[in-house]
Amino acid sequence: EPEVTQTPSHQVTQMGQEVILRCVPISNHLYFYWYRQILGQKVEFLVSFYNNEISEKSEIFDDQFSVERPDGSNFTLKIRSTKLEDSAMYFCASSFPGQGGGSYEQYFGPGTRLTVT
Amino acid sequence: SQKIEQNSEALNIQEGKTATLTCNYTNYSPAYLQWYRQDPGRGPVFLLLIRENEKEKRKERLKVTFDTTLKQSLFHITASQPADSATYLCALPRGSGNTGKLIFGQGTTLQVKP
């Protein structure tokens, strides 16, 4: 069964460093997302991406964050200058357009645990 | 402001019983509602979607109801098994157009004892 994959599974970085989290969505999906989950808290939406551009972003997704789909398969999240509070589990998700267009059920990857020291 | 609330207390039940989890939301009228399962250290896994014009939806041992008047969804697992132990998340679509942005509740942890 197709699945979303993410690398690395765990990333440790120092404050102020740049990190790139990588995702390979399910191949025929058209909507792509990043969410994050701080330990013990809710899953929070960061950004959605469709048709090669950001379709929506949250207040968390400030100028330090960017997303890219550099080729037909990868979807990346870059954090330019990490802060301690960026420590969290980052999940990539993808979905296929539902009936009448738009996105419905989302398929999540296993996550990347980002630890900023 | 819009809120999604799930019972943050863990639900402990005996194997074979029916587990019922609640999701309440306020100041919002979603076109659909979704339920996901999340195991520790893993990503959410989609279980069921129910639309605003559907009262009930079933999938194997799972049943979801959606009451748009009460602004509440109930999630039932019948004949529960220890393997059903996980955190169950309620999620609602939010955002402009149909971007698919989901807002999650904090989840209810279910523990099924053998």
mmCIF file of C-alpha atoms in Angstrom, chain A residues 31 33 35 37 42-43 45 48 55-56 89 91 99 101-110 113, chain B residues 4 32 34 36 38 41-44 46 49 51 89 94-96 98-102 104-106:
data_model
loop_
_atom_site.group_PDB
_atom_site.id
_atom_site.type_symbol
_atom_site.label_atom_id
_atom_site.label_comp_id
_atom_site.label_asym_id
_atom_site.label_seq_id
_atom_site.Cartn_x
_atom_site.Cartn_y
_atom_site.Cartn_z
ATOM 1 C CA TYR A 31 -2.347 18.345 -2.016
ATOM 2 C CA TYR A 33 0.819 19.619 3.967
ATOM 3 C CA TYR A 35 1.867 19.850 10.467
ATOM 4 C CA GLN A 37 3.114 18.449 17.157
ATOM 5 C CA LYS A 42 -2.259 19.061 19.550
ATOM 6 C CA VAL A 43 -1.319 18.429 15.957
ATOM 7 C CA PHE A 45 -1.385 22.941 10.808
ATOM 8 C CA SER A 48 -0.769 23.545 2.590
ATOM 9 C CA SER A 55 -2.502 27.637 -0.691
ATOM 10 C CA GLU A 56 -2.688 28.450 3.008
ATOM 11 C CA MET A 89 7.475 16.310 15.661
ATOM 12 C CA PHE A 91 4.456 15.526 9.965
ATOM 13 C CA GLN A 99 -15.524 14.399 -4.990
ATOM 14 C CA GLY A 101 -12.625 18.912 -5.909
ATOM 15 C CA GLY A 102 -10.950 19.941 -2.698
ATOM 16 C CA SER A 103 -9.121 17.796 -0.230
ATOM 17 C CA TYR A 104 -10.521 15.303 2.232
ATOM 18 C CA GLU A 105 -8.776 12.482 4.068
ATOM 19 C CA GLN A 106 -5.095 13.064 4.569
ATOM 20 C CA TYR A 107 -2.337 10.500 4.701
ATOM 21 C CA PHE A 108 0.389 11.293 7.181
ATOM 22 C CA GLY A 109 4.012 10.276 7.218
ATOM 23 C CA PRO A 110 5.723 8.843 10.286
ATOM 24 C CA ARG A 113 11.456 14.522 15.434
ATOM 25 C CA ILE B 4 -12.699 21.732 19.152
ATOM 26 C CA TYR B 32 -17.460 17.397 7.327
ATOM 27 C CA GLN B 34 -12.819 13.356 10.370
ATOM 28 C CA TYR B 36 -7.856 9.799 13.076
ATOM 29 C CA GLN B 38 -2.482 8.214 16.530
ATOM 30 C CA GLY B 41 5.553 8.649 18.203
ATOM 31 C CA ARG B 42 3.649 8.047 14.962
ATOM 32 C CA GLY B 43 1.657 10.126 12.491
ATOM 33 C CA PRO B 44 -2.154 10.257 12.550
ATOM 34 C CA PHE B 46 -7.229 8.419 8.834
ATOM 35 C CA LEU B 49 -15.001 11.003 7.418
ATOM 36 C CA ARG B 51 -20.332 14.833 6.073
ATOM 37 C CA LEU B 89 -8.188 12.632 17.177
ATOM 38 C CA ARG B 94 -10.788 25.120 8.303
ATOM 39 C CA GLY B 95 -9.545 27.781 6.009
ATOM 40 C CA SER B 96 -10.373 29.635 2.859
ATOM 41 C CA ASN B 98 -11.014 23.981 0.111
ATOM 42 C CA THR B 99 -7.326 23.927 0.929
ATOM 43 C CA GLY B 100 -7.740 20.917 3.179
ATOM 44 C CA LYS B 101 -6.359 22.623 6.266
ATOM 45 C CA LEU B 102 -7.361 20.503 9.256
ATOM 46 C CA PHE B 104 -7.281 18.827 15.354
ATOM 47 C CA GLY B 105 -8.661 18.310 18.804
ATOM 48 C CA GLN B 106 -6.228 17.383 21.552
#
